[in-house]
Coordinates of C-alpha atoms and ligand atoms in Angstrom, one line a residue:
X8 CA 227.6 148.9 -92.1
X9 CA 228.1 146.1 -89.7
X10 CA 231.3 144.4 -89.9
X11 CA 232.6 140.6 -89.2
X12 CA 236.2 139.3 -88.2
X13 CA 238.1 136.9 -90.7
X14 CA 241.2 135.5 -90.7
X15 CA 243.2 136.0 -93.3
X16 CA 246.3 134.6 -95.2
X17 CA 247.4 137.6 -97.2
X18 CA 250.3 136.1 -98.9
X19 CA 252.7 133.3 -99.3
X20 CA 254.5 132.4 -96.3
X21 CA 252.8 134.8 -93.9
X22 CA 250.7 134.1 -91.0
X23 CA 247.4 134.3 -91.1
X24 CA 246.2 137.8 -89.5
X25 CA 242.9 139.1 -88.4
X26 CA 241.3 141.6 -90.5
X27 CA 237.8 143.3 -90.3
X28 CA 235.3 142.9 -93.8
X29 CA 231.7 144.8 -94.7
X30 CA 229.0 142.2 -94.0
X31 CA 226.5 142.5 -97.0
X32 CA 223.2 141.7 -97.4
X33 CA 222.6 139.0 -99.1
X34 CA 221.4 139.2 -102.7
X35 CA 218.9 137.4 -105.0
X36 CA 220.0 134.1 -104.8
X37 CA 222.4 134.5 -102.0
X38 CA 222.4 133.3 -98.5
X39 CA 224.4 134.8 -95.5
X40 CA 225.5 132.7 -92.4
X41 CA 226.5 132.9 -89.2
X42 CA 229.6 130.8 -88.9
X43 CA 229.6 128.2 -86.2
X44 CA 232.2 126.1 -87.4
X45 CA 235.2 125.7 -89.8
X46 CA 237.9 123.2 -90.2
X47 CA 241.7 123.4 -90.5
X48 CA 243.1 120.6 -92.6
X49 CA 246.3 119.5 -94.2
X50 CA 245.5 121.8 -97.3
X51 CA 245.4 125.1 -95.2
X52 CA 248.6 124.3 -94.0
X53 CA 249.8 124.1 -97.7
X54 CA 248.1 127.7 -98.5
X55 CA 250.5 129.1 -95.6
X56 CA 252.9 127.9 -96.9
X57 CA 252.1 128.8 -100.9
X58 CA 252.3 125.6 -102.1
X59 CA 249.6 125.0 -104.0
X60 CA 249.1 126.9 -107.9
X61 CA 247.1 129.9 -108.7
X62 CA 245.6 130.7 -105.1
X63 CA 244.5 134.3 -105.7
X64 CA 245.7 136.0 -102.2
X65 CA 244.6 137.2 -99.6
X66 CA 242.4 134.3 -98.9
X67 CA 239.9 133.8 -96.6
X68 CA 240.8 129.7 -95.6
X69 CA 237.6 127.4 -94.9
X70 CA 236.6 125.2 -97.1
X71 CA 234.5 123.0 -95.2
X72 CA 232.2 124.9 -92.6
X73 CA 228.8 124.8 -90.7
X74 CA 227.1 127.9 -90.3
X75 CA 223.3 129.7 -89.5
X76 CA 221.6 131.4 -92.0
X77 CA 221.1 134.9 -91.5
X78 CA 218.9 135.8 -94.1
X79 CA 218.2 133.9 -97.4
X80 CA 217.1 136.0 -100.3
X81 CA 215.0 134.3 -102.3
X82 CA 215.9 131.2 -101.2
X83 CA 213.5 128.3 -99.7
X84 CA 214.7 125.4 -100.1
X85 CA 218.4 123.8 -99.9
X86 CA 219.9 122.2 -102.6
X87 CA 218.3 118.5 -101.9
X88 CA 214.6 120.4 -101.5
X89 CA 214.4 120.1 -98.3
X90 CA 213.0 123.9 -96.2
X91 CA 215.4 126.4 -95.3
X92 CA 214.9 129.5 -93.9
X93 CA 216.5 131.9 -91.4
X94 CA 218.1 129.4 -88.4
X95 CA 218.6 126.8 -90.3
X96 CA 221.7 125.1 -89.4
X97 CA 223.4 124.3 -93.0
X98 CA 227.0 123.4 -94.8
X99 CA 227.7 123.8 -98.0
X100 CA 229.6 122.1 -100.8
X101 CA 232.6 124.2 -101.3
X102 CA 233.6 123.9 -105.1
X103 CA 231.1 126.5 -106.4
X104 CA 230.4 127.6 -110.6
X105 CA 231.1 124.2 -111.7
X106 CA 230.0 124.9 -115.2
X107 CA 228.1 122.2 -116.1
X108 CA 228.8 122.7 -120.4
X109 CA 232.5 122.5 -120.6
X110 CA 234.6 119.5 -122.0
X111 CA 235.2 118.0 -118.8
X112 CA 231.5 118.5 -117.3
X113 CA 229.8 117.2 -120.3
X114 CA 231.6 114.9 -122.2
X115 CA 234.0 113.4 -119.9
X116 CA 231.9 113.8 -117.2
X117 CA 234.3 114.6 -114.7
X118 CA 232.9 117.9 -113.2
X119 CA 235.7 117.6 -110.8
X120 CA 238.6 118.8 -113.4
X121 CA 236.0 121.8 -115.0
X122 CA 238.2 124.4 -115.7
X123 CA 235.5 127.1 -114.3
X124 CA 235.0 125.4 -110.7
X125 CA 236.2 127.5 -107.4
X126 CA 236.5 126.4 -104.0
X127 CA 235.5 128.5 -101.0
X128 CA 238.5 128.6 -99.0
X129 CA 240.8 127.8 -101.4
X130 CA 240.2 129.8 -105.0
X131 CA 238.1 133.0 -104.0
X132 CA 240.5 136.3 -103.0
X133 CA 239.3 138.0 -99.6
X134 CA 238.9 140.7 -102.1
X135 CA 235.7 139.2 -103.3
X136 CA 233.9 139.2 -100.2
X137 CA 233.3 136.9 -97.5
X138 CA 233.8 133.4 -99.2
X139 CA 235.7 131.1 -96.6
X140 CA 235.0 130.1 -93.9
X141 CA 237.6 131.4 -91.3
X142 CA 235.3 134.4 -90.6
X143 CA 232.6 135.1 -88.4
X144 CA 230.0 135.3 -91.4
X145 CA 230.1 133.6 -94.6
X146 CA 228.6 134.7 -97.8
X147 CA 226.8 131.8 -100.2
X148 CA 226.7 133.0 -103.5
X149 CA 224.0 132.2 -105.9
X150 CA 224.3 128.5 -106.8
X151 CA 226.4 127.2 -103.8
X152 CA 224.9 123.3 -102.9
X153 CA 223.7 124.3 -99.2
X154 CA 222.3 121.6 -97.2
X155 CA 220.0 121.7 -94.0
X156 CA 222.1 119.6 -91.7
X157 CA 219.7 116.7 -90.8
X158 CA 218.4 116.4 -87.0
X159 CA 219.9 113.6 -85.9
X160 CA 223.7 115.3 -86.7
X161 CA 225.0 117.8 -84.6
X162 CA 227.8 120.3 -86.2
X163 CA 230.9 118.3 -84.4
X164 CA 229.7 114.6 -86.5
X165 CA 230.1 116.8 -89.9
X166 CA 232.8 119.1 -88.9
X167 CA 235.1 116.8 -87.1
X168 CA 235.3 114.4 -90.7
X169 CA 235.7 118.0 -92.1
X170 CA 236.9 117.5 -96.0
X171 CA 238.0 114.3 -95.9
X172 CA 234.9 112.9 -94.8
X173 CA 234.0 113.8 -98.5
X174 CA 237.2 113.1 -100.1
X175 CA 237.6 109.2 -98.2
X176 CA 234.0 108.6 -99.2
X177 CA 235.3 110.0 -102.8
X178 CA 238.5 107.4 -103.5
X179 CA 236.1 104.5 -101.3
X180 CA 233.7 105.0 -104.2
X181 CA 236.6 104.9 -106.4
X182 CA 238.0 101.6 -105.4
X183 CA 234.6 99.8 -106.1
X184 CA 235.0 97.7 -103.0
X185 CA 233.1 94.8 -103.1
X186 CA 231.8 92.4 -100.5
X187 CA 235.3 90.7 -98.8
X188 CA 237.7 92.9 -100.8
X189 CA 241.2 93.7 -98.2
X190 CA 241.8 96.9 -98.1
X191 CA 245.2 98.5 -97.2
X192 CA 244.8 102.7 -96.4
X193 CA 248.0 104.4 -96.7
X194 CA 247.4 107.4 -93.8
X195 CA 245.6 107.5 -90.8
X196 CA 245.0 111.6 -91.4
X197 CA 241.5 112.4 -92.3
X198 CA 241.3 111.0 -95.4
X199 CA 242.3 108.0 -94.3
X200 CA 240.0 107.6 -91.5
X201 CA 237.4 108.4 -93.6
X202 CA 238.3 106.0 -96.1
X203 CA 238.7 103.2 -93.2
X204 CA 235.3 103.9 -91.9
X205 CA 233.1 103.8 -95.2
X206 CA 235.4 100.7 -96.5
X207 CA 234.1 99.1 -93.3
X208 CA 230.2 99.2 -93.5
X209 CA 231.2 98.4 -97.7
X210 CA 231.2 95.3 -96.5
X211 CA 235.3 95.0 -96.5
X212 CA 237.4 92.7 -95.4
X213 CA 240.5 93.4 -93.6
X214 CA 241.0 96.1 -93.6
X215 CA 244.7 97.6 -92.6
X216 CA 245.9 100.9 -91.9
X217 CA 249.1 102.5 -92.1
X218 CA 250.2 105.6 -90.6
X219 CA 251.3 107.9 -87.7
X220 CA 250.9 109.1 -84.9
X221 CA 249.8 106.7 -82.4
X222 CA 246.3 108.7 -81.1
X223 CA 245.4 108.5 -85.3
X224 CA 246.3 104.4 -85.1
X225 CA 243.9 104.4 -82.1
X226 CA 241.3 106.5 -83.9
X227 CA 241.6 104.1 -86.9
X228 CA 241.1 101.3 -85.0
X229 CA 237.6 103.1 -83.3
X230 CA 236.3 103.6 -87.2
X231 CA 237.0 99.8 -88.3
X232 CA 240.4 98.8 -89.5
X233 CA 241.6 95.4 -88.1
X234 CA 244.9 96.3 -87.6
X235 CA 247.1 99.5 -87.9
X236 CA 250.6 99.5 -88.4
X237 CA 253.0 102.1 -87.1
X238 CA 256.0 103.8 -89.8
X239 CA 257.9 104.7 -86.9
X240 CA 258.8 100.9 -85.8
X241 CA 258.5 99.3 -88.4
X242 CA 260.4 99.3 -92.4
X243 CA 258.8 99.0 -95.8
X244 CA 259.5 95.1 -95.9
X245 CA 257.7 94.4 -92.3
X246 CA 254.7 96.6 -93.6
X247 CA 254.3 94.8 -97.1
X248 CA 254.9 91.3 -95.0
X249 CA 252.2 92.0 -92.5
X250 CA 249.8 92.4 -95.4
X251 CA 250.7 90.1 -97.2
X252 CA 250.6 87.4 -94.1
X253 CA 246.7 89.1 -93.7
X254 CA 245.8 88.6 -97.1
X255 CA 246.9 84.6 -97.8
X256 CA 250.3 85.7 -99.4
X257 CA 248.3 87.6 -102.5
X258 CA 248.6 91.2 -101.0
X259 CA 245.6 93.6 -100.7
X260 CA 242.3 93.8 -103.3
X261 CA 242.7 97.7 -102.9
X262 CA 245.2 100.1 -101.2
X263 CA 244.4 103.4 -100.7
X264 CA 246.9 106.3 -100.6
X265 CA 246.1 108.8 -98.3
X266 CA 249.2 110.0 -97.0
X267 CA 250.2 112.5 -99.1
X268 CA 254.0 111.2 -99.1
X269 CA 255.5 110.1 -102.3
X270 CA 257.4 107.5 -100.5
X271 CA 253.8 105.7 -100.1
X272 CA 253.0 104.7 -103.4
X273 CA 256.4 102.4 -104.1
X274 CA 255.2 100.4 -101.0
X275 CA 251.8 100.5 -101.9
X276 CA 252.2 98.6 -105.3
X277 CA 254.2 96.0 -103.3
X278 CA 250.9 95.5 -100.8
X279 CA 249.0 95.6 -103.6
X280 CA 247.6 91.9 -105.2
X281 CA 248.1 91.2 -109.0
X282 CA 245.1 93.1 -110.5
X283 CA 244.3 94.9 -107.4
X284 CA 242.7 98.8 -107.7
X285 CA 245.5 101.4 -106.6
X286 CA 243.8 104.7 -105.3
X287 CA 245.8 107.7 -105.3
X288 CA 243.9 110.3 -103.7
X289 CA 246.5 112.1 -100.9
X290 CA 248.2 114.0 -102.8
X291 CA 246.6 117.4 -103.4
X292 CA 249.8 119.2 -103.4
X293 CA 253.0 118.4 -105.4
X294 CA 255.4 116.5 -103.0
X295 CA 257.5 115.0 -105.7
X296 CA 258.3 112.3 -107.7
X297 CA 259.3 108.7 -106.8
X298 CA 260.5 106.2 -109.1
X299 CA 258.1 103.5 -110.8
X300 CA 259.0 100.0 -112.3
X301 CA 256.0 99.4 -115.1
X302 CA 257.0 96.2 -115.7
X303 CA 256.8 94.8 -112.4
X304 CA 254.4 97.8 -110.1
X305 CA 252.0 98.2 -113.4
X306 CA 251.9 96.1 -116.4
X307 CA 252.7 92.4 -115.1
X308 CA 250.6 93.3 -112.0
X309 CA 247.8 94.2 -114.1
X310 CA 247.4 97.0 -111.6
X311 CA 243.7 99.1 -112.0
X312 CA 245.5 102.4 -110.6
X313 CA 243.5 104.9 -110.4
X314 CA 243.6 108.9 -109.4
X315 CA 240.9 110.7 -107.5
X316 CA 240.7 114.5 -107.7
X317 CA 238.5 115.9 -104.6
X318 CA 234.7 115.1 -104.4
X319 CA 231.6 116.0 -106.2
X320 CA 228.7 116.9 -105.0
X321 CA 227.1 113.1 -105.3
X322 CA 229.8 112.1 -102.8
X323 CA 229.0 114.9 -100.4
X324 CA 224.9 114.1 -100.2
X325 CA 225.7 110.5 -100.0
X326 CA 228.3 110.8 -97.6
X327 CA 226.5 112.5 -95.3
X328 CA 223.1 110.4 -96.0
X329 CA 225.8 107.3 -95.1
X330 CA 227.0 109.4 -92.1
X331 CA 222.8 110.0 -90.4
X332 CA 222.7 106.6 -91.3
X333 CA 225.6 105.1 -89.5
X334 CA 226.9 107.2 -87.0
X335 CA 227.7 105.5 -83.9
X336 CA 230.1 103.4 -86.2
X337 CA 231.6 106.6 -87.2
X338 CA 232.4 108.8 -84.3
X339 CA 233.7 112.0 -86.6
X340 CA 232.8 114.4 -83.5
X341 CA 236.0 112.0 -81.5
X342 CA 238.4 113.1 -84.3
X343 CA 238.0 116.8 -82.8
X344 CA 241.5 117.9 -81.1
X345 CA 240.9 121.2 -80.4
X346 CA 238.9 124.5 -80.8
X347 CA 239.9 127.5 -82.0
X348 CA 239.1 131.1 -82.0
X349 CA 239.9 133.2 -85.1
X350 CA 242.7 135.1 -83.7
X351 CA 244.5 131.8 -83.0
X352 CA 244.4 130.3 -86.5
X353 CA 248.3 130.4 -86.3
X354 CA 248.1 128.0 -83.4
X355 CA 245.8 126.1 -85.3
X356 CA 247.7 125.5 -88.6
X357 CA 251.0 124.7 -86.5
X358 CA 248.9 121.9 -84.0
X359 CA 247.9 120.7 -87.5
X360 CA 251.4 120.6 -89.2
X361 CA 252.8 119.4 -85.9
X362 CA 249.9 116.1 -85.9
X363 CA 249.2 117.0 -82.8
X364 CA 245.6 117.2 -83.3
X365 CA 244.0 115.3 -85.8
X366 CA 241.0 117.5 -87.0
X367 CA 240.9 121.1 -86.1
X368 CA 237.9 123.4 -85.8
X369 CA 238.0 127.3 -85.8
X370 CA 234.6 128.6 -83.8
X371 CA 234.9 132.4 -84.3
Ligands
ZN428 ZN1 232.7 122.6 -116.7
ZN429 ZN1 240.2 120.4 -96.0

């Protein structure tokens, strides 16, 4: 039986390390591809370290990837009807077996928190087969939302916005910007450029943008915010003065926290107007608590704060419809800092802990 390559992070703490799984064929329902792409974000870094709950190691990482299908059993059409056959260039949506007749699916209609949903990448063992995408094939089990990528993008527009393409369309979505509003966007990682550039063509305002290093100011600047604002030069009460200088002396419609650093969110209720919407959407892991004032940061603000818990697959089609649509405004493919091959994953995840590249890409 033919065999591919994965990387894998088999517990913990541990590197990742190479190690050599049965390619299957694909059954009823099942698609196998030819990986040509997969990013390394901020999360992978977290499952190196272990710190996010009930990740069933070994792993396969991946969770955003482009790939070429192999062979499709039974399988014609991608999940938006469109053909799809063998060399069709596709991505997928990586949360899988949402269940669509739980609590949260049906009634709440939050399909996000299901209880049943996993995540390529993220919540299937290595054990299970070859569901993530740091591997030189990748298995799409029966059900996975696969989309034909559309002509006009080539792999490096999707891959270099990687997950937070989804996620930043996600909390922009969230935020109901309207026509005018300022927006503040608390990290210039990803998510937050991804948040920047779809707040711009919604027709924002200001827009401002907070964060480190210098390279992701510059990039933020490329995908439409006015004005970014270093952490390293700068304290809390310059930051919440320049907005508040930028937005008449009210502070900003919406902020959006994509940083992923607790210490964010006290300054981001003091750039935030009276009645402004709060997005929370950076912190994916637990990186601890900061204290809260709900007289003054909540209830006499009138803060809207709201939380936003990955993407569905609505996000994801429109995202990418927005992205065909307006892509020289939104030069993803730039964000790219580096390739890598499988057997330097390690690299990877430290260039990416490190900021020293903003968007990394594993090409097996
Ligand atoms: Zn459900
Ligand atoms: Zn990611």
């Amino acid at each position: 039986m033919r065999t591919a390559r994965a990387a894998v992070l088999a517990a913990p703490g541990r590197p990742a390390e190479l190690r050599e799984f049965p390619v299957p064929a694909p059954g009823p329902g099942e698609i196998l591809l030819e990986t040509l792409a997969s990013e390394v974000c901020g999360t992978d870094v977290h499952l190196r370290d272990g710190r996010l709950a009930r990740v069933p190691y070994p792993i396969i990482p991946g969770h955003v990837s482009v790939g070429r299908v192999v062979e499709a059993n039974d399988v014609a059409r991608d999940a938006v009807g469109n053909p799809l056959a063998a060399g069709s260039v596709v991505s997928f949506f990586d949360v899988h077996a949402t269940c669509h007749s739980c609590y949260q699916c049906l009634v709440a209609r939050q399909p996000n928190r299901c209880p049943s949903r996993r995540v390529y990448g993220i919540t299937y063992s290595a054990e299970e087969g070859l569901l993530g995408g740091w591997a030189e094939n990748i298995l799409l089990l029966p059900g996975v939302r696969t989309v034909v990528l559309p002509g006009e993008l080539s792999v490096d527009d999707l891959i270099g916005g990687g997950c937070g393409l989804f996620t930043g369309f996600a909390a922009v979505d969230r935020a109901e910007i309207r026509l005018g509003d300022s927006v503040v966007v608390q990290g210039v990682g990803p998510v937050g450029l991804a948040a920047i550039a779809f707040a711009r063509i919604s027709g924002a305002g200001a827009i401002l943008a907070v964060g480190e290093p210098r390279a992701r100011r510059d990039l933020a600047r490329r995908l439409g915010a006015d004005e970014s604002l270093p952490l390293a030069e700068t304290d809390a009460d310059e930051r919440v003065g320049r907005v508040h200088a930028a937005t008449g002396g009210r502070g900003a419609d919406v902020v959006i926290e994509a940083s992923g650093n607790p210490q964010a969110v006290p300054e981001g209720f003091r750039t935030l107007r009276d009645g402004g919407r709060y997005v929370i959407v950076g912190h994916y892991t637990d990186a601890g608590s900061v204290p809260v004032n709900p007289h003054i940061d909540v209830n006499r603000k009138h803060a809207d704060i709201r939380g936003q818990w990955g993407s569905e697959f609505h996000h994801w089609t429109r995202a990418l419809d927005t992205l065909v649509r307006y892509r020289q405004r939104m030069p993803f493919a730039d964000v790219i800092g580096r390739r890598y091959r499988l057997e330097e994953a390690n690299d990877a995840l430290d260039d990416v802990e490190a900021l020293r590249v903003t968007k990394a890409v594993i090409t097996p």
